[in-house]
XYZ file of C-alpha atoms in Angstrom:
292
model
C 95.068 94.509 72.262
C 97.202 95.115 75.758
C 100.239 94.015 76.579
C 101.111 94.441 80.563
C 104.767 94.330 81.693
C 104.649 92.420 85.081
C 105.439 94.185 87.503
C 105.655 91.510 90.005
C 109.433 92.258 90.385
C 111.651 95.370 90.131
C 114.256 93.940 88.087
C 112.942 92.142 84.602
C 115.246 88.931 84.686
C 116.441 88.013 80.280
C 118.744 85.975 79.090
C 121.365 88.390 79.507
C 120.517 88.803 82.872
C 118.950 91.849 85.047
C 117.761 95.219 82.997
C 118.797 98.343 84.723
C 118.611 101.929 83.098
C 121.135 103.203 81.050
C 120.633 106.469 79.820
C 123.637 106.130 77.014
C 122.122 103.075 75.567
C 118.446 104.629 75.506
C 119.914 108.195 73.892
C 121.183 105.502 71.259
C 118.374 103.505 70.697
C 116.405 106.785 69.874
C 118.751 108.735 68.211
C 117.126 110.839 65.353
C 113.798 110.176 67.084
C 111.204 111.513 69.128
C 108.820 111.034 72.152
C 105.965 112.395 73.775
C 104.319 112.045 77.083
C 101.060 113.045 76.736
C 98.108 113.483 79.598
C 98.367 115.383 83.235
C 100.405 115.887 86.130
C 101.302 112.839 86.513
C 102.787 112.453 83.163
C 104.292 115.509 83.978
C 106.262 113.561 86.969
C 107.334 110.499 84.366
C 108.531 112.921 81.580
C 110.564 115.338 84.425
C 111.891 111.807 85.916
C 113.091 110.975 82.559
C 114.357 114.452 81.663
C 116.281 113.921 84.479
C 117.647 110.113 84.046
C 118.999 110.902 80.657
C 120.954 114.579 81.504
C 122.625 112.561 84.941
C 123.758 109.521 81.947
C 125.115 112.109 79.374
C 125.979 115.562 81.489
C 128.424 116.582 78.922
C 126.068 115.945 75.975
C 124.498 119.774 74.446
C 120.488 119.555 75.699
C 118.002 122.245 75.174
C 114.365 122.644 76.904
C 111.843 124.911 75.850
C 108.285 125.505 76.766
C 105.324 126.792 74.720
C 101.631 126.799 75.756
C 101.028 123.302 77.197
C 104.022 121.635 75.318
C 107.333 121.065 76.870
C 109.850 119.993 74.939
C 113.615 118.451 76.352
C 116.038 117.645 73.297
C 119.550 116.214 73.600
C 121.243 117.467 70.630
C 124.100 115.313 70.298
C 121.685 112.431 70.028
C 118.754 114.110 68.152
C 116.285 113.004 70.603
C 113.958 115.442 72.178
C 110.980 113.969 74.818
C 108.095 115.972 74.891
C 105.196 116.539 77.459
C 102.272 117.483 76.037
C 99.769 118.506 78.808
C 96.479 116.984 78.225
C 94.820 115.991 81.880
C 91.145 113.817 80.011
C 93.141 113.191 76.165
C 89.578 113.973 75.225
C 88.635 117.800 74.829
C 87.792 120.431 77.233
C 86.580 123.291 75.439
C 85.119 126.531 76.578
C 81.529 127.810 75.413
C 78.887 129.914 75.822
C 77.200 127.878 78.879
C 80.876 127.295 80.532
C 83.505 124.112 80.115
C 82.654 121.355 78.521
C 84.205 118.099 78.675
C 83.611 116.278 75.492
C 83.570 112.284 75.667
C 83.452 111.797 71.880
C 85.634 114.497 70.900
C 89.025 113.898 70.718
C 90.323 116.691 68.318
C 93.980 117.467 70.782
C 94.606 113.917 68.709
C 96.182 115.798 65.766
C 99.442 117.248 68.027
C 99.886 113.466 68.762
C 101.287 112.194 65.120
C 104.359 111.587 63.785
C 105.973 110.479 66.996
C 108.285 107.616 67.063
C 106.653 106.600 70.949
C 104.220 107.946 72.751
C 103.409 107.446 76.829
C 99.494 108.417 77.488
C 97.887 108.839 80.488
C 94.972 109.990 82.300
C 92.750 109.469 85.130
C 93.728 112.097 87.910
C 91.572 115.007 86.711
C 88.438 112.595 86.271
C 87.661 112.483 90.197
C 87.949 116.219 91.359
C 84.962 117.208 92.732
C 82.806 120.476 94.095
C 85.040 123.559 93.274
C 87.810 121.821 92.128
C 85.827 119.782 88.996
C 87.441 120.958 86.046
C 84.406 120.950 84.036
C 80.988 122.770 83.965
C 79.175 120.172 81.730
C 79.736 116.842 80.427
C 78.480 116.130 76.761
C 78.275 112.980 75.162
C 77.007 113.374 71.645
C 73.922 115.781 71.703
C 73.500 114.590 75.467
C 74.560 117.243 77.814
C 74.428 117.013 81.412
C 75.917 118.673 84.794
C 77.523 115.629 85.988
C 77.981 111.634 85.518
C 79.431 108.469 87.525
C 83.075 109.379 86.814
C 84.189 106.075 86.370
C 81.523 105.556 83.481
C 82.407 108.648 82.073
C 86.539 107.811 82.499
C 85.500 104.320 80.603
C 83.694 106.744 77.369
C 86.446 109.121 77.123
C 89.134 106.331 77.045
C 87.193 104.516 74.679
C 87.579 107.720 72.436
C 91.491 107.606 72.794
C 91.362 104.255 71.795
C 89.554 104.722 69.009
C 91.633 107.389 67.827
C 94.819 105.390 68.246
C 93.110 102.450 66.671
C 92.819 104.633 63.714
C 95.457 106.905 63.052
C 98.541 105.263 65.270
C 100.973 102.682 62.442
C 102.430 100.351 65.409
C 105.360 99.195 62.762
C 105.962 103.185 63.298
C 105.302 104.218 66.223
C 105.359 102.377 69.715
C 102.316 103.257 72.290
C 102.120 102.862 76.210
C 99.661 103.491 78.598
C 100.649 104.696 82.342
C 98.810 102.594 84.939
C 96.619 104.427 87.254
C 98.768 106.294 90.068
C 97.485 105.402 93.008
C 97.059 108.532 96.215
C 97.734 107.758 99.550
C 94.684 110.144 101.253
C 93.072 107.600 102.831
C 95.118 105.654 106.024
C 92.408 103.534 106.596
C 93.720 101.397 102.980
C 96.659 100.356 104.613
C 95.438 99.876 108.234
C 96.376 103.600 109.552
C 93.187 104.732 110.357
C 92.942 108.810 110.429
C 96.151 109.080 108.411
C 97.608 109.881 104.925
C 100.766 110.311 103.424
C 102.143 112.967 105.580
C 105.046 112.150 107.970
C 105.645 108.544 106.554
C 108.759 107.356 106.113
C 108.556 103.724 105.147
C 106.576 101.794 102.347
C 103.803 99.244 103.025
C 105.545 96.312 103.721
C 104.872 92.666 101.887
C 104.008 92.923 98.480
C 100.130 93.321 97.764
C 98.392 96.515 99.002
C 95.618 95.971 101.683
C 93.409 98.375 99.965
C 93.017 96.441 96.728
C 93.234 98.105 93.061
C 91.890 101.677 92.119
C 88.378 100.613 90.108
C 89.636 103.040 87.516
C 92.640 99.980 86.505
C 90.540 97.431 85.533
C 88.530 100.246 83.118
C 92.127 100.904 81.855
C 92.309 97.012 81.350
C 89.048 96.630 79.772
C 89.516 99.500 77.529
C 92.855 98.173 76.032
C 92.351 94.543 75.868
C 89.822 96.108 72.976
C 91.968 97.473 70.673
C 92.945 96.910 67.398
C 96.727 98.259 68.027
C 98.760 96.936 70.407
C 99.474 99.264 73.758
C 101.745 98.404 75.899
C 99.958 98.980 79.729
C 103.121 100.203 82.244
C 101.156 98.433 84.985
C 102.744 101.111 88.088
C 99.813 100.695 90.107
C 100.745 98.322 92.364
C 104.125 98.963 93.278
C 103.334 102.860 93.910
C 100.354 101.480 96.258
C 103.076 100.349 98.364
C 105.013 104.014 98.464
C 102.814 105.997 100.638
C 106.353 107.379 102.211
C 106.900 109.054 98.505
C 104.885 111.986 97.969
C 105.457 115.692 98.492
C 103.097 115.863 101.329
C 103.097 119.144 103.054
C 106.452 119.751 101.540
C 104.732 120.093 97.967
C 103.889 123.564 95.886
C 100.768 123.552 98.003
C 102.446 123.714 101.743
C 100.842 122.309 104.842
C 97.157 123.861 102.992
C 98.021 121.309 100.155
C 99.303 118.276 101.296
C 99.795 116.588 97.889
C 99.575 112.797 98.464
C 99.453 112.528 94.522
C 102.290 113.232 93.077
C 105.849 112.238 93.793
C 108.938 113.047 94.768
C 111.793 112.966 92.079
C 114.213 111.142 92.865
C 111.785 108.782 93.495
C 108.904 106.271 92.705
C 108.218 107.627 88.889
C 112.347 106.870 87.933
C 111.295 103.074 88.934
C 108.331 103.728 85.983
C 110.903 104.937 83.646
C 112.842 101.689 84.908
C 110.052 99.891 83.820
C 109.837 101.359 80.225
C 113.259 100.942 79.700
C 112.850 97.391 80.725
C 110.085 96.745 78.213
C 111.525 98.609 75.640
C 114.703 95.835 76.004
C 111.909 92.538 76.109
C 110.536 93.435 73.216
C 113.745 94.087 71.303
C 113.245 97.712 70.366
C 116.001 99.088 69.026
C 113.451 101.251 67.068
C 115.181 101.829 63.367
């Protein structure tokens, strides 16, 4: 079972009027508790935006960060909180053996780093469309089926069906909240938005009106599908369509990569990811979570 915050409009309109962040009362609302971001680089940019958001609320408050393997951790200690990102690009495993890397669709074993949070943020799609040298994987296996290579978006639909299954099982939703990050959308391609031979580099402006010309990434309604299935209920962060519109937000040629890279993927902080963080803040208020 999914439940999608509209995104339809940047500021959700309550009773009490418009919901902006505020660090102070989120650092409240978890004290004594603790989150986790889990999936790739793209949860990396939500979990640094946040990271961010809460030390520029509270800059006096004591905070610690540490870093060990793929786990990050950021902990106010005044508050007790500490928000985690646990680097996990498929949420299903990749393990190395004898004939190379395999990426398991039914396997999910990563699952058991995931318990005992109080809310946790998942996400994953970014990894599952690398191709040629840069495909993470040498083999795909799928119970006693293994094979070079599969459509990636029915191979994105098994693995998330895996996740769900493990959430449906071992996730208590009186105890711990769960969201999904929407797909992030990259702006490679100018021919989406009517700018034929261009991409993300040297824009300065969104996409003006509010739909995106090139339609929704395939890999959303999968997403969709996969959660509207479930037993416990996930809360979908629907970013997809208001990043669509920010093809002025990215790194570009100013990214890790330089001018070789030109990283129309991720994005810049400040930027498009704090609005997602507006957005789970937001939700977190509709839904009356003051999490006890």
């Amino acid at each position: 079972m999914a439940l999608t915050l509209d995104t339809g409009v940047c500021e959700l309109k309550l009773s009490r009027g418009a919901v902006r962040f505020n660090g102070e009362d989120f650092l409240t609302r978890f004290k004594g508790k603790k989150i986790s971001f889990v999936g790739d680089s793209l949860s990396f940019n939500q979990w640094q935006s946040l990271t961010c958001m809460l030390h520029a609320s509270a800059p006096r408050s004591n905070f610690t960060f540490s870093r060990k393997g793929g786990l990050s951790t950021f902990s106010v200690v005044d508050g007790e909180v500490s928000v985690k990102l646990s680097r996990n690009p498929f949420l299903v495993d990749l393990v190395t053996e004898k004939i190379g890397k395999v990426l398991k669709l039914d396997s999910i074993e990563n699952g058991r780093d995931w318990k005992g949070y109080d809310m946790l943020i998942f996400n994953t799609w970014h990894w599952w469309t690398h191709k040629g040298s840069q495909k993470p994987w040498d083999y795909i296996q799928e119970g006693k089926t293994i094979q070079k290579d599969m459509d990636r978006l029915v191979a994105f639909r098994k693995g998330l069906t895996t996740w769900s299954k493990w959430v449906d099982t071992n996730i208590n939703p009186n105890v711990t909240k769960v969201f999904f990050q929407g797909i992030s959308p990259v702006h490679y391609n100018g021919d989406e938005w009517n700018e034929t031979k261009s991409n993300c580099n040297g824009q300065t402006q969104p996409i003006n009106g509010s739909s995106y010309p090139g339609g929704s990434p395939p890999a959303a309604a999968v997403v969709r599908d996969v959660l509207r299935n479930m037993k416990v209920s996930v809360t979908l962060l629907d970013v997809t369509a208001l990043s669509q519109l920010r093809k002025d937000g990215h790194p570009s040629i100013y990214g890790s990569g330089g001018k070789e890279g030109n990283d129309c993927s991720h994005w810049c902080l400040a930027g498009v990811p704090d609005t997602w963080n507006e957005l789970l803040y937001a939700t977190l208020i509709s839904q009356g979570k003051a999490i006890n």
